[in-house]
C-alpha cells in the first residue's frame, strides 16, 4: 500500500477516527498506582529521568525497564517481568521503538492503559518497516551506523535529528550513554495489538526527525488514542517532561 492510499484512508476515516478517539478519552480509565516506562533505541532507562520525579510526586510507583535491545521477544520478556512485579493496575509507557514492546507486552493483565510517546504502534503481525516506508524517510535514519550487528546513531544525527531541541551539552551526555541495538531487534513483529483492547494515549512530536510526525498521527488515529501534539523533537520526554507526565497521569486516572 502506498502513501497516497494511506493518506486517502486517513481522510476518509478521519471522522470515524476522531469519534473513536473521543470515546476513548470519554471512557474513565482504571485508577492505576503503578507506571512502567520503556525506552527505545539510542537510549537507556535514564531517558525517563525528567518524567519519573513528576510521576512519583503524584504518588505513583514508577519503574523504568532497561530494555536489552537484542531481539523483540527478549525485549518484551524484560518488560513482562517488570509488569508481573506490579501490585495492581499499571500504565505501560513506551518511547520510540519501545512502542513495539508496549503493543505486545500491553496484553499483560496488570496493564490498565497504554501511553505512546513518539512511538511505533503496529498492528498485530504488521510489517512496521513497510508501513514507515509509505511516509517520507526522517533524517535520523541516514545517521544510523553499524559495528557488525550493533547499530547506533552518529553524533551528528543524535544531536540534530534525535535530540534537536535539547541544549547541546545535555544532548552530548545522552549521546555518550546511548545503548547500541542489535540488527535482529528490527526484524521482530508483534503478535498482538494491546491498543485494540486497552485505553490508549499518544503524544505526537511535531518537530520529530526520527519518526515522521505524519506517521505518528496516522498510528494514533488508527488506534483511536487520546492524542496530544507536542512541539518537540523525538525526545519530548526530556524537552517537555511536564507535558508527557501530565498525559501519563491522565492515563493513570490522576487528572
Coordinates of C-alpha atoms in Angstrom, one line a residue:
X1 CA 0.0 0.0 0.0
X2 CA 1.5 3.4 -1.0
X3 CA 1.5 6.6 0.9
X4 CA -1.3 8.1 -1.3
X5 CA -3.6 5.2 -0.3
X6 CA -2.7 5.8 3.4
X7 CA -3.5 9.5 3.1
X8 CA -6.8 8.7 1.4
X9 CA -7.6 6.2 4.2
X10 CA -6.8 8.9 6.8
X11 CA -9.0 11.5 5.1
X12 CA -11.9 9.0 4.6
X13 CA -11.8 7.7 8.1
X14 CA -10.9 10.9 9.9
X15 CA -14.4 11.5 11.2
X16 CA -14.7 7.9 12.5
X17 CA -11.2 8.1 14.0
X18 CA -12.0 11.3 15.8
X19 CA -15.2 9.8 17.2
X20 CA -13.4 6.7 18.3
X21 CA -10.7 8.9 19.9
X22 CA -13.3 10.9 21.7
X23 CA -14.9 7.7 23.0
X24 CA -11.5 6.6 24.4
X25 CA -11.0 10.0 26.0
X26 CA -14.5 10.0 27.5
X27 CA -14.2 6.5 29.0
X28 CA -13.0 6.5 32.6
X29 CA -9.6 4.8 32.8
X30 CA -9.0 2.4 35.7
X31 CA -7.1 4.2 38.5
X32 CA -3.5 3.0 38.5
X33 CA -0.9 3.1 41.2
X34 CA 2.0 1.9 39.0
X35 CA 3.7 3.1 35.9
X36 CA 6.2 1.1 33.9
X37 CA 8.4 3.1 31.4
X38 CA 10.2 1.5 28.5
X39 CA 12.9 3.3 26.5
X40 CA 13.6 3.0 22.8
X41 CA 16.7 2.8 20.5
X42 CA 19.7 5.0 21.1
X43 CA 18.9 5.4 24.8
X44 CA 18.6 3.6 28.2
X45 CA 16.3 3.8 31.2
X46 CA 17.7 7.1 32.3
X47 CA 16.0 8.8 29.3
X48 CA 12.9 9.0 31.6
X49 CA 14.8 10.8 34.4
X50 CA 12.9 14.1 33.8
X51 CA 9.4 12.4 33.9
X52 CA 10.0 10.0 36.8
X53 CA 10.0 12.5 39.7
X54 CA 6.9 14.2 38.4
X55 CA 5.0 10.9 38.5
X56 CA 6.4 10.0 41.9
X57 CA 5.3 13.3 43.2
X58 CA 1.8 12.3 42.3
X59 CA 2.1 9.2 44.4
X60 CA 2.8 6.7 41.6
X61 CA 5.2 3.8 41.9
X62 CA 7.5 4.1 38.9
X63 CA 9.8 1.6 37.3
X64 CA 12.0 2.2 34.2
X65 CA 12.8 -1.0 32.3
X66 CA 16.3 -1.5 31.0
X67 CA 15.4 -2.7 27.5
X68 CA 18.1 -5.2 26.3
X69 CA 17.7 -4.0 22.6
X70 CA 18.6 -7.5 21.4
X71 CA 15.5 -9.2 19.9
X72 CA 11.9 -8.2 20.2
X73 CA 10.9 -11.3 22.2
X74 CA 13.7 -10.7 24.7
X75 CA 12.7 -7.0 25.0
X76 CA 9.1 -7.9 25.5
X77 CA 10.1 -10.5 28.1
X78 CA 12.1 -7.9 30.1
X79 CA 9.0 -5.6 30.2
X80 CA 6.7 -8.5 31.2
X81 CA 9.0 -9.4 34.1
X82 CA 8.6 -5.9 35.4
X83 CA 4.9 -5.9 34.8
X84 CA 4.5 -9.1 36.8
X85 CA 6.0 -7.4 39.8
X86 CA 3.4 -4.7 39.9
X87 CA 0.8 -4.9 42.6
X88 CA -2.2 -3.7 40.6
X89 CA -3.3 -1.6 37.7
X90 CA -0.3 -0.3 35.8
X91 CA 0.1 2.2 33.0
X92 CA 2.6 0.9 30.4
X93 CA 4.5 3.7 28.6
X94 CA 6.8 3.4 25.6
X95 CA 9.0 5.9 23.7
X96 CA 10.1 5.4 20.1
X97 CA 10.9 1.8 19.2
X98 CA 9.5 0.6 22.5
X99 CA 6.0 1.2 21.2
X100 CA 6.5 -2.3 19.7
X101 CA 7.1 -3.6 23.2
X102 CA 4.1 -1.7 24.6
X103 CA 1.9 -3.1 21.9
X104 CA 2.8 -6.7 22.7
X105 CA 3.5 -6.6 26.5
X106 CA 0.4 -4.4 27.0
X107 CA -1.7 -7.6 26.9
X108 CA -0.4 -8.4 30.4
X109 CA -3.4 -8.4 32.8
X110 CA -1.8 -5.8 35.1
X111 CA -1.8 -3.2 32.3
X112 CA -4.7 -0.8 32.6
X113 CA -3.7 1.7 29.9
X114 CA -1.1 2.4 27.3
X115 CA 0.9 5.6 26.5
X116 CA 2.9 6.0 23.3
X117 CA 5.4 8.9 23.2
X118 CA 6.5 9.5 19.6
X119 CA 6.4 5.7 19.4
X120 CA 5.8 2.9 17.0
X121 CA 2.3 1.5 17.3
X122 CA 2.0 -1.5 14.9
X123 CA -1.0 -3.7 14.5
X124 CA -0.6 -7.4 15.1
X125 CA 1.7 -9.1 12.6
X126 CA 2.2 -5.8 10.8
X127 CA 5.4 -5.1 9.0
X128 CA 6.3 -1.7 10.6
X129 CA 9.2 -1.1 8.2
X130 CA 6.8 -1.4 5.3
X131 CA 4.3 1.0 7.0
X132 CA 7.0 3.5 7.7
X133 CA 8.2 3.5 4.0
X134 CA 4.8 4.9 3.0
X135 CA 5.8 8.2 4.6
X136 CA 8.9 10.3 3.8
X137 CA 12.0 8.9 5.5
X138 CA 13.0 11.0 8.5
X139 CA 16.5 12.5 8.5
X140 CA 17.8 10.5 11.5
X141 CA 17.6 7.2 9.5
X142 CA 20.6 8.3 7.5
X143 CA 22.7 8.7 10.7
X144 CA 22.4 5.0 11.8
X145 CA 25.9 3.4 11.7
X146 CA 26.7 -0.3 12.4
X147 CA 29.6 -2.0 14.0
X148 CA 29.0 -5.6 12.9
X149 CA 25.5 -6.4 14.2
X150 CA 25.3 -3.5 16.6
X151 CA 23.7 -0.2 15.5
X152 CA 23.8 3.3 16.9
X153 CA 23.3 6.9 15.9
X154 CA 26.2 9.0 14.8
X155 CA 27.0 12.0 17.0
X156 CA 25.8 14.5 14.3
X157 CA 22.5 12.7 13.8
X158 CA 22.0 12.3 17.5
X159 CA 22.5 16.0 18.3
X160 CA 20.5 17.4 15.3
X161 CA 17.9 14.7 14.4
X162 CA 17.2 12.8 17.6
X163 CA 17.7 15.5 20.4
X164 CA 17.4 18.6 18.3
X165 CA 15.6 20.8 20.8
X166 CA 17.9 20.0 23.8
X167 CA 20.9 22.1 24.8
X168 CA 23.9 20.7 23.1
X169 CA 25.7 19.9 26.3
X170 CA 22.8 17.8 27.6
X171 CA 22.4 16.1 24.2
X172 CA 26.1 15.1 24.3
X173 CA 25.6 13.5 27.7
X174 CA 22.7 11.4 26.3
X175 CA 24.8 10.6 23.2
X176 CA 27.6 9.3 25.5
X177 CA 25.3 6.8 27.2
X178 CA 23.3 5.6 24.2
X179 CA 22.8 1.8 24.2
X180 CA 23.6 0.1 20.8
X181 CA 20.8 -2.1 19.4
X182 CA 21.2 -5.5 17.6
X183 CA 20.1 -5.8 13.9
X184 CA 17.8 -8.7 14.9
X185 CA 15.7 -6.4 17.0
X186 CA 14.4 -4.6 13.9
X187 CA 13.1 -7.9 12.3
X188 CA 10.6 -8.6 15.0
X189 CA 6.8 -8.4 14.6
X190 CA 4.2 -8.0 17.3
X191 CA 1.7 -10.9 17.5
X192 CA -0.9 -8.9 19.5
X193 CA -2.1 -5.3 19.4
X194 CA -2.9 -4.3 23.0
X195 CA -4.2 -0.9 21.9
X196 CA -7.3 -2.7 20.4
X197 CA -8.5 -3.6 23.9
X198 CA -6.8 -1.2 26.3
X199 CA -7.3 2.6 26.7
X200 CA -4.6 4.3 24.7
X201 CA -2.9 7.7 24.7
X202 CA -0.4 9.1 22.2
X203 CA 2.0 12.1 22.3
X204 CA 2.9 13.2 18.7
X205 CA 6.2 15.1 18.5
X206 CA 5.5 17.7 15.8
X207 CA 9.2 18.5 15.2
X208 CA 10.3 14.8 15.1
X209 CA 13.2 14.0 12.8
X210 CA 13.4 10.3 13.9
X211 CA 9.9 9.1 13.2
X212 CA 7.8 11.0 10.7
X213 CA 5.2 13.1 12.6
X214 CA 2.5 12.2 10.0
X215 CA 3.2 8.5 10.6
X216 CA 2.7 9.2 14.3
X217 CA -0.6 10.9 13.7
X218 CA -1.7 8.0 11.4
X219 CA -1.0 5.4 14.1
X220 CA -2.6 7.5 16.8
X221 CA -5.8 7.9 14.8
X222 CA -5.9 4.3 13.8
X223 CA -5.8 3.2 17.4
X224 CA -8.4 5.8 18.5
X225 CA -6.0 7.1 21.1
X226 CA -6.4 10.2 23.1
X227 CA -3.8 12.3 21.3
X228 CA -1.9 15.4 22.1
X229 CA 0.6 17.2 19.9
X230 CA 3.9 18.4 21.5
X231 CA 6.1 20.9 19.8
X232 CA 9.3 18.9 20.4
X233 CA 12.0 16.7 18.9
X234 CA 11.9 13.0 19.2
X235 CA 12.9 13.4 22.8
X236 CA 9.8 15.1 24.1
X237 CA 10.1 13.1 27.3
X238 CA 13.2 15.2 28.1
X239 CA 12.5 18.5 26.5
X240 CA 8.8 18.6 27.5
X241 CA 8.6 16.4 30.6
X242 CA 5.7 18.3 32.2
X243 CA 3.5 17.6 29.2
X244 CA 4.4 14.0 28.9
X245 CA 4.0 13.4 32.7
X246 CA 0.6 15.0 32.5
X247 CA -0.6 12.6 29.8
X248 CA 0.7 9.6 31.8
X249 CA -1.1 10.9 34.8
X250 CA -4.3 11.1 32.8
X251 CA -3.8 7.5 31.7
X252 CA -3.4 6.6 35.4
X253 CA -6.7 8.3 36.3
X254 CA -4.9 11.0 38.2
X255 CA -6.4 14.0 36.4

